[in-house]
């Protein structure tokens, strides 16, 4: 065998790979565990572009050659990736990790591959292993992105700052560090990085190197053109090509119900269900059959809202364990008339299913306040405030505008009456309590400074915020102190159940909005609780939501033209107890009279929008 192996090596080195391959077959036929022959065969398969075959030979050789185990496994991984066999590559590396649990290179590569695949939960243990050991840009960036993507901003931030510092011209590092700074309310750093990003986008124009998630872009950018470009760029990078429109072979008769499918992973105790559950309950069952297409995590399926979802749909399709092709096929088998996306470009979305066009009419609603460009979505349900005529140019979807606010609400929620003492929530009993329960990334530096100007002028007042991570809370308190406000006037509300949170909102006097991304569910929650919300004019969907909601309760005058006027309005309202009392009484009455909280009428209007889409398609 030694002579045959030497012959094969000479043939390989001379470029006669076919002869070498045949010689090696003879070697392996009589000595199948010859590591040298397996490696050489793998190299030939690699040169032929047969990545899977090459990988099989390298893996077999690795099991025989302990001294070269790691290098051969990585060679196999390289070939699997070249053959687009990412799952097999990950499985192989996991096996290697079991054998070499302290190997940094294995952990780093798994972290990077799983991050690129969006499998952050699986990547977490590898990111946590890499984080304290990383010594270079790639290690800091990959571990940081995974930790940040899972909301572990306190852990991620030092890593992402190191990555950005090592290579500030790398747009992904800049974008990720900026997002993490925003989530932690490090306003000085976030403002600096935002300026860099804005300057880069302006200089690069139509060919801007956009590395942001489209949802993240909305948190800071109110330019609809850039918002739309970010969505298109995200689709180009992450989504498959959009398939041709599909026409069902099912012929629906005039008296047959329209089949509507709703697709989401948020069918649990989530803002989406807090808003949309009433629509699911009140669909006209003579006109519509409702299909719930669910990829809610198993760990959330015991929750009250998931059980309500199950009760409110006519048919339940579980796609959690299906890949996108299988899920699209299962949806197509339902022969739906309309498929509605409730996620858009938000975390956990399965928007690639829509690229496969499993339904003849595809609609996006509620989950993403902007264009879901590049995903095969035909229509977006909006309203004339969040998407005025000037916005239409920035949407690939045709706009279906509701006659009132676009946002659904559930009128079956408990009627909120202020109960108990403010002291139970750490609040002063007789001073003005401003609140904003929005997520941290919505709190921009300029907005927070505006809030502090309000506190400066309203003696004894406090600002009640949702609890954040320890690092974020410290940044917020320091930012308050920098504006001359004692940190004791910033009060953090711990996370509690949705029902209990809705009840405690009534303890506040005035809710303060955020921008350029407004409160959405947080705004309607405050209005339902009888707390007036103050906002200011926005320039994209995400920044016009509060105006839409206030218009739907007859209080559009609470939308200021700009941030400075917003500050002035807040101070004036804090000083006018009579006006606050009038607003509270008005909002309590709105629960039974305002369009925003008339779930049944909203559902009929929503159904009419969907039927309009079907008519539009039929006439095309």
XYZ file of C-alpha atoms in Angstrom:
620
model
C 0.000 0.000 0.000
C 2.889 2.351 0.682
C 3.958 2.216 -2.983
C 0.412 2.815 -4.240
C -0.017 5.714 -1.877
C 3.287 7.233 -3.043
C 2.127 6.777 -6.660
C -1.159 8.555 -5.883
C 0.725 11.424 -4.260
C 2.951 11.851 -7.341
C -0.105 11.827 -9.605
C -1.831 14.393 -7.421
C 1.189 16.690 -7.300
C 1.563 16.516 -11.089
C -2.073 17.616 -11.486
C -3.341 14.240 -12.717
C -6.182 14.122 -10.230
C -8.240 11.529 -12.075
C -5.396 9.007 -12.011
C -4.655 9.830 -8.382
C -8.301 9.310 -7.507
C -8.361 5.862 -9.118
C -5.137 4.875 -7.378
C -6.535 5.974 -4.037
C -9.673 3.924 -4.605
C -7.445 0.877 -4.864
C -5.645 1.822 -1.649
C -8.898 2.327 0.272
C -10.442 -0.837 -1.111
C -7.886 -2.888 0.768
C -7.133 -0.449 3.607
C -10.239 1.626 4.293
C -8.781 3.202 7.451
C -5.716 4.681 5.761
C -5.800 8.287 6.980
C -3.299 9.515 4.365
C -5.372 8.065 1.528
C -8.541 9.565 2.957
C -6.966 13.019 3.245
C -5.611 12.923 -0.303
C -8.987 11.745 -1.617
C -10.624 14.597 0.260
C -8.271 17.094 -1.342
C -9.127 15.776 -4.803
C -12.859 15.954 -4.109
C -12.331 19.496 -2.841
C -10.617 20.536 -6.088
C -13.461 18.966 -8.054
C -15.949 21.108 -6.113
C -17.494 18.102 -4.368
C -17.649 19.651 -0.909
C -19.834 17.047 0.793
C -17.729 14.158 -0.478
C -14.529 15.940 0.554
C -15.943 16.565 4.014
C -16.817 12.891 4.506
C -13.228 11.870 3.778
C -11.740 14.515 6.073
C -14.046 13.467 8.911
C -13.079 9.822 8.534
C -9.404 10.824 8.517
C -9.869 12.993 11.607
C -11.215 10.042 13.558
C -8.059 8.118 12.647
C -5.446 10.844 13.168
C -5.738 12.358 16.649
C -2.790 14.683 16.044
C -4.543 16.355 13.151
C -8.122 15.946 14.381
C -8.856 19.649 14.742
C -7.329 20.760 11.440
C -9.134 18.001 9.540
C -12.471 18.810 11.160
C -12.063 22.438 10.130
C -11.181 21.295 6.635
C -14.400 19.294 6.567
C -16.370 22.281 7.864
C -14.874 24.497 5.171
C -16.050 22.083 2.490
C -19.519 21.689 3.954
C -19.938 25.451 3.974
C -18.772 25.670 0.364
C -21.500 23.140 -0.454
C -24.102 25.248 1.420
C -24.477 22.566 4.071
C -24.452 24.901 7.066
C -26.506 22.630 9.307
C -24.138 19.722 8.765
C -21.170 22.008 9.432
C -22.696 23.132 12.712
C -23.456 19.548 13.756
C -19.895 18.505 12.997
C -18.458 21.382 15.012
C -20.769 20.601 17.926
C -19.393 17.059 17.942
C -15.887 18.490 17.905
C -16.860 20.775 20.765
C -18.019 17.809 22.816
C -14.600 16.265 22.251
C -12.693 19.525 22.830
C -14.924 21.583 25.163
C -12.220 24.144 25.952
C -11.175 24.805 22.363
C -11.570 28.499 21.544
C -11.488 28.071 17.752
C -14.322 25.550 17.800
C -16.445 27.722 20.104
C -15.735 30.865 18.067
C -16.622 29.206 14.759
C -19.858 27.824 16.180
C -20.708 31.251 17.568
C -20.078 32.851 14.165
C -21.964 30.244 12.115
C -24.976 30.195 14.403
C -25.038 33.990 14.500
C -25.020 34.187 10.715
C -27.883 31.685 10.641
C -29.862 33.759 13.148
C -29.802 30.894 15.667
C -28.863 33.100 18.601
C -30.250 30.880 21.354
C -28.025 28.027 20.175
C -25.078 30.401 19.820
C -25.357 31.718 23.383
C -23.147 29.171 25.218
C -20.428 29.617 22.602
C -20.691 33.411 22.774
C -20.374 33.259 26.552
C -17.291 31.054 26.193
C -15.724 33.358 23.603
C -16.557 36.669 25.330
C -13.954 36.621 28.142
C -11.311 34.985 25.930
C -11.637 37.029 22.727
C -8.522 38.951 21.756
C -9.401 40.245 18.295
C -12.037 42.072 16.254
C -13.884 38.971 15.043
C -14.149 37.439 18.491
C -15.418 40.645 20.082
C -17.878 41.315 17.270
C -19.405 37.846 16.961
C -19.828 37.267 20.680
C -21.100 40.811 21.140
C -23.706 40.514 18.398
C -25.101 37.274 19.841
C -25.289 38.660 23.369
C -26.860 41.902 22.164
C -29.318 40.037 19.970
C -30.526 38.142 23.030
C -30.968 41.324 25.034
C -27.830 40.815 27.144
C -26.695 44.358 26.476
C -24.693 44.730 29.678
C -22.467 41.827 28.599
C -22.380 42.752 24.927
C -21.508 46.420 25.195
C -17.833 46.190 26.211
C -17.232 43.657 23.437
C -18.922 45.738 20.761
C -17.071 48.876 21.837
C -13.789 46.955 21.527
C -14.772 45.746 18.054
C -15.741 49.253 16.983
C -12.548 50.688 18.458
C -10.435 48.111 16.625
C -12.074 48.791 13.270
C -14.331 51.872 13.294
C -14.658 51.847 9.497
C -16.373 48.430 9.577
C -20.047 49.310 9.218
C -21.359 46.229 11.026
C -19.244 47.048 14.076
C -20.475 50.651 14.016
C -24.129 49.616 13.630
C -23.978 47.006 16.395
C -22.147 49.263 18.842
C -24.683 52.015 18.102
C -27.638 49.722 18.763
C -26.193 48.493 22.031
C -25.363 52.035 23.169
C -28.964 53.007 22.366
C -30.402 50.076 24.304
C -28.281 50.978 27.318
C -29.130 54.702 27.067
C -25.474 55.704 26.793
C -26.611 58.875 25.095
C -23.179 60.423 24.569
C -21.892 57.379 22.708
C -25.172 56.758 20.902
C -25.309 60.371 19.673
C -21.719 60.155 18.469
C -22.240 56.871 16.619
C -25.535 58.056 15.145
C -23.758 61.094 13.715
C -21.166 58.800 12.124
C -23.883 56.601 10.647
C -25.860 59.563 9.321
C -22.760 61.054 7.733
C -21.841 57.751 6.118
C -25.326 57.185 4.700
C -25.432 60.754 3.360
C -22.022 60.402 1.695
C -22.756 57.001 0.189
C -26.244 57.846 -1.039
C -28.054 55.127 -2.957
C -25.165 52.675 -2.482
C -24.949 53.102 1.298
C -23.375 50.163 3.128
C -26.387 49.364 5.293
C -25.778 46.653 7.880
C -28.727 47.415 10.142
C -31.804 45.393 10.869
C -34.718 47.361 9.390
C -36.524 47.415 12.736
C -33.487 48.888 14.465
C -33.237 51.594 11.838
C -36.718 52.823 12.770
C -35.613 53.415 16.370
C -33.435 56.361 15.378
C -34.094 57.300 11.752
C -37.256 59.167 10.740
C -36.292 59.468 7.058
C -38.776 57.275 5.166
C -36.439 56.925 2.207
C -33.668 55.486 4.375
C -36.185 53.300 6.249
C -37.368 51.822 2.946
C -33.831 51.373 1.651
C -32.865 49.533 4.836
C -35.809 47.157 4.406
C -34.877 46.482 0.784
C -31.251 45.893 1.740
C -32.255 43.484 4.485
C -34.376 41.532 2.009
C -31.528 41.387 -0.525
C -29.135 39.959 2.062
C -31.369 37.628 4.055
C -34.329 36.564 1.933
C -34.678 34.277 -1.064
C -35.998 35.644 -4.368
C -39.727 36.283 -4.382
C -41.626 33.580 -6.267
C -44.202 34.412 -8.934
C -47.690 35.138 -7.657
C -49.607 31.977 -6.915
C -53.223 31.503 -7.895
C -55.218 28.952 -5.936
C -57.002 26.238 -7.876
C -59.854 26.533 -5.393
C -62.853 28.350 -6.807
C -64.588 30.175 -3.964
C -68.331 30.568 -4.360
C -70.012 33.869 -3.492
C -71.480 32.518 -0.243
C -68.342 30.654 0.852
C -66.334 32.237 3.716
C -63.055 33.928 2.883
C -60.104 32.041 4.338
C -57.728 34.324 6.258
C -54.474 33.102 7.773
C -52.558 35.035 10.435
C -48.877 34.136 10.795
C -46.832 35.024 13.877
C -44.785 33.768 16.805
C -46.423 36.319 19.115
C -49.576 34.391 19.931
C -48.873 34.567 23.670
C -48.677 37.258 26.371
C -47.255 39.807 23.952
C -48.183 43.300 22.758
C -49.488 41.886 19.467
C -52.112 39.748 21.199
C -52.936 42.500 23.694
C -54.014 44.570 20.698
C -55.245 41.986 18.202
C -57.029 39.353 20.306
C -60.324 41.207 20.034
C -60.203 41.151 16.233
C -59.658 37.399 16.235
C -62.634 37.034 18.567
C -64.949 39.278 16.545
C -64.335 38.176 12.960
C -67.653 37.605 11.200
C -67.698 33.814 10.990
C -70.326 33.854 8.260
C -67.939 35.775 6.022
C -64.533 34.541 7.194
C -62.721 31.398 8.318
C -59.714 32.178 10.490
C -56.502 30.149 10.337
C -53.889 30.649 13.046
C -50.455 29.827 11.637
C -48.250 29.637 14.678
C -44.558 29.393 15.448
C -44.853 30.552 19.048
C -42.125 29.090 21.244
C -43.228 26.046 23.224
C -42.164 27.753 26.432
C -44.858 30.421 25.853
C -47.733 28.142 24.891
C -49.094 27.845 28.424
C -49.768 31.562 28.634
C -53.267 32.994 28.855
C -53.118 34.818 25.533
C -51.968 31.696 23.679
C -54.943 29.788 25.025
C -57.213 32.634 23.986
C -55.658 32.559 20.519
C -56.402 28.840 20.216
C -60.019 29.456 21.180
C -60.425 32.307 18.688
C -59.195 30.633 15.483
C -61.113 28.114 13.432
C -58.046 26.194 12.276
C -54.628 25.911 13.900
C -51.480 25.248 11.849
C -48.308 24.662 13.878
C -45.202 25.476 11.807
C -42.694 25.775 14.653
C -40.703 22.704 13.638
C -41.042 23.214 9.876
C -38.477 24.937 7.699
C -39.727 27.736 5.443
C -40.319 25.473 2.440
C -42.369 23.003 4.465
C -44.280 25.799 6.195
C -45.112 27.442 2.864
C -46.310 24.092 1.508
C -48.509 23.525 4.571
C -50.022 26.995 4.193
C -50.580 26.485 0.468
C -52.423 23.249 1.270
C -54.922 25.322 3.277
C -55.829 27.166 0.058
C -56.112 30.487 1.850
C -57.508 33.549 0.161
C -55.418 35.957 2.274
C -52.282 35.477 4.371
C -51.529 38.204 6.917
C -48.044 38.820 8.318
C -48.088 40.115 11.904
C -44.298 40.410 12.306
C -42.587 42.170 9.405
C -38.889 42.685 10.017
C -39.003 42.091 13.769
C -37.283 39.487 15.909
C -38.537 35.966 15.378
C -40.146 36.730 12.028
C -40.630 34.001 9.414
C -41.055 36.567 6.649
C -39.154 34.363 4.166
C -42.292 32.210 4.002
C -44.005 35.074 2.195
C -41.240 35.085 -0.441
C -42.531 31.654 -1.451
C -46.017 33.156 -2.013
C -48.190 30.487 -0.386
C -51.331 32.636 -0.763
C -52.739 34.684 -3.625
C -53.109 37.824 -1.461
C -50.380 38.640 1.086
C -50.798 41.457 3.593
C -48.673 42.934 6.372
C -50.211 44.459 9.489
C -49.388 45.687 12.992
C -45.986 44.146 13.750
C -43.722 46.416 11.693
C -44.393 50.158 11.251
C -42.928 50.515 7.776
C -42.574 48.839 4.413
C -41.771 45.124 4.466
C -40.029 45.570 1.142
C -38.618 42.651 -0.822
C -40.682 39.931 0.865
C -43.543 39.364 -1.554
C -46.054 41.370 0.468
C -48.791 42.893 -1.711
C -50.625 45.167 0.737
C -50.065 46.999 4.030
C -52.954 47.951 6.323
C -52.337 51.463 7.661
C -54.279 54.723 8.042
C -54.095 58.243 6.627
C -52.191 59.676 9.568
C -49.383 57.117 9.805
C -49.099 56.906 6.000
C -50.291 60.114 4.332
C -50.164 60.317 0.541
C -46.543 61.476 0.577
C -45.541 58.175 2.221
C -46.866 55.945 -0.561
C -43.686 56.361 -2.628
C -41.695 54.596 0.097
C -43.827 51.434 0.156
C -43.593 48.485 -2.187
C -46.948 47.400 -0.809
C -50.199 49.018 -1.863
C -51.623 50.882 1.132
C -55.009 49.785 2.483
C -56.019 52.608 4.810
C -58.398 52.123 7.708
C -61.004 54.886 8.137
C -59.791 55.540 11.691
C -56.560 54.516 13.392
C -54.795 51.487 11.963
C -54.243 50.045 15.450
C -56.558 47.354 16.799
C -57.499 47.387 20.465
C -59.298 44.949 22.729
C -62.333 46.484 24.429
C -62.721 43.453 26.700
C -59.755 44.516 28.793
C -60.578 45.331 32.431
C -61.934 48.817 33.139
C -59.084 50.540 34.961
C -59.790 52.412 38.176
C -56.976 53.874 40.207
C -56.606 51.811 43.366
C -54.179 51.766 46.241
C -51.446 54.188 47.196
C -48.753 55.573 44.981
C -46.266 54.717 47.686
C -46.832 51.045 46.840
C -45.033 51.790 43.567
C -42.342 54.017 45.065
C -44.090 57.160 43.815
C -44.747 60.447 45.637
C -48.392 60.793 46.664
C -48.960 64.454 45.861
C -46.443 65.392 43.154
C -46.809 65.146 39.386
C -45.872 61.727 38.039
C -44.760 61.665 34.409
C -44.361 58.219 32.868
C -42.969 56.548 29.772
C -42.964 52.764 29.747
C -41.315 52.428 26.357
C -38.359 50.174 25.632
C -34.962 51.684 26.253
C -33.898 51.967 22.604
C -36.795 54.361 21.976
C -35.393 56.804 24.538
C -33.094 58.976 22.436
C -30.701 61.450 24.022
C -32.537 64.522 22.712
C -35.847 63.169 24.009
C -34.476 62.397 27.458
C -32.983 65.876 27.680
C -36.434 67.224 26.820
C -37.937 65.172 29.621
C -35.363 66.582 32.030
C -36.285 70.124 30.977
C -39.849 69.260 32.008
C -38.719 67.994 35.420
C -36.616 71.130 35.884
C -39.732 73.281 35.487
C -42.219 71.113 37.418
C -41.018 71.182 40.997
C -41.101 67.841 42.819
C -42.210 65.894 39.752
C -40.798 62.469 38.960
C -40.312 60.403 35.813
C -41.563 56.815 36.003
C -39.855 54.479 33.550
C -39.928 50.777 32.827
C -37.146 48.897 34.601
C -34.031 48.479 32.482
C -30.802 46.550 32.868
C -28.571 47.759 35.718
C -26.172 49.399 33.269
C -28.980 51.183 31.401
C -30.519 52.452 34.633
C -27.153 53.826 35.710
C -26.694 55.615 32.372
C -30.176 57.125 32.692
C -29.522 58.343 36.227
C -26.209 59.883 35.189
C -27.889 61.579 32.238
C -30.483 63.040 34.627
C -27.772 64.301 36.954
C -25.979 65.897 34.009
C -29.148 67.972 33.500
C -29.314 68.947 37.165
C -31.975 66.400 38.143
C -31.412 64.259 41.228
C -31.428 60.556 40.390
C -34.080 59.971 43.060
C -36.568 61.613 40.674
C -36.086 58.798 38.136
C -38.154 55.832 39.306
C -38.059 52.414 37.658
C -41.126 50.180 37.536
C -40.310 46.461 37.820
C -41.609 44.041 35.203
C -44.979 42.556 36.175
C -47.855 40.861 34.348
C -49.598 42.720 31.525
C -52.831 42.980 33.521
C -51.116 44.325 36.638
C -49.065 46.761 34.589
C -52.188 48.137 32.920
C -53.669 48.717 36.362
C -50.636 50.570 37.723
C -50.411 52.974 34.759
C -53.398 54.814 36.276
C -51.080 56.022 39.049
C -49.415 58.395 36.565
C -50.631 61.906 35.738
C -49.149 62.391 32.270
C -47.511 59.990 29.811
C -44.613 61.311 27.736
C -44.051 59.916 24.272
C -40.808 58.949 22.567
C -39.541 59.749 19.083
C -38.690 59.235 16.315
C -40.227 55.864 17.262
C -43.384 56.510 19.279
C -44.985 54.387 21.888
C -47.455 52.090 20.146
C -49.018 49.617 22.583
C -47.655 51.734 25.430
C -49.597 54.751 24.135
C -52.912 52.926 23.773
C -52.378 51.294 27.196
C -51.982 54.721 28.808
C -55.074 56.073 27.057
C -57.104 53.044 28.174
C -55.881 53.619 31.744
C -57.150 57.223 31.586
C -53.705 58.839 31.377
C -53.271 61.569 28.736
C -50.328 61.086 26.395
C -48.303 63.989 25.018
C -46.402 63.623 21.770
C -45.087 65.590 18.823
C -45.266 65.365 15.047
C -43.355 62.546 13.370
C -42.243 62.048 9.791
C -42.651 58.289 9.269
C -45.103 55.553 10.268
C -43.295 54.734 13.523
C -43.279 58.406 14.512
C -46.907 59.163 13.651
C -48.561 56.395 15.677
C -49.292 58.448 18.786
C -50.939 61.109 16.639
C -53.089 58.404 15.023
C -54.133 57.047 18.419
C -54.824 60.460 19.933
C -56.929 61.394 16.890
C -58.968 58.226 17.469
C -59.845 59.401 21.000
C -60.500 63.004 19.936
C -57.319 64.454 21.455
C -55.151 65.309 18.475
C -54.388 68.656 20.127
C -52.034 66.778 22.485
C -49.627 66.330 19.559
C -47.177 69.236 19.556
C -45.528 70.455 16.351
C -42.016 69.806 17.715
C -40.048 68.679 20.754
C -39.677 72.170 22.245
C -43.430 72.769 22.131
C -43.950 69.276 23.576
C -41.856 70.294 26.606
C -43.853 73.503 27.020
C -47.173 71.623 26.706
C -46.120 69.093 29.353
C -45.198 71.833 31.808
C -48.474 73.682 31.202
C -50.551 70.534 31.660
C -48.684 69.630 34.859
C -49.643 73.042 36.239
C -53.311 72.776 35.220
C -55.110 70.337 37.491
C -58.511 71.185 36.004
C -57.382 70.326 32.481
C -55.823 67.058 33.661
C -59.067 66.104 35.364
C -61.039 66.893 32.188
C -58.699 64.773 30.087
C -58.928 61.845 32.477
C -62.721 61.972 32.477
C -62.732 62.199 28.682
C -60.465 59.147 28.352
C -62.532 57.074 30.773
C -65.614 57.844 28.664
C -63.648 56.949 25.523
C -63.502 53.329 26.578
C -67.140 53.016 25.528
C -67.395 55.713 22.869
C -64.124 56.301 21.005
C -63.330 54.584 17.689
C -59.958 53.487 19.095
C -61.670 51.164 21.569
C -64.634 50.028 19.438
C -63.286 46.587 18.621
C -66.351 45.350 16.751
C -66.535 48.358 14.404
C -62.779 48.199 13.924
C -63.027 44.529 12.957
C -65.708 45.265 10.334
C -63.503 48.036 8.848
C -60.503 45.716 8.941
C -62.466 43.021 7.123
C -63.503 45.566 4.501
C -59.834 46.407 3.901
C -59.062 42.732 3.380
C -61.979 42.326 1.000
C -60.757 45.384 -0.864
C -57.428 43.635 -1.416
C -59.200 40.564 -2.785
C -61.300 42.697 -5.118
C -58.198 44.550 -6.257
C -56.399 41.297 -7.091
C -59.451 39.849 -8.847
C -59.760 42.902 -11.080
C -56.052 43.072 -11.922
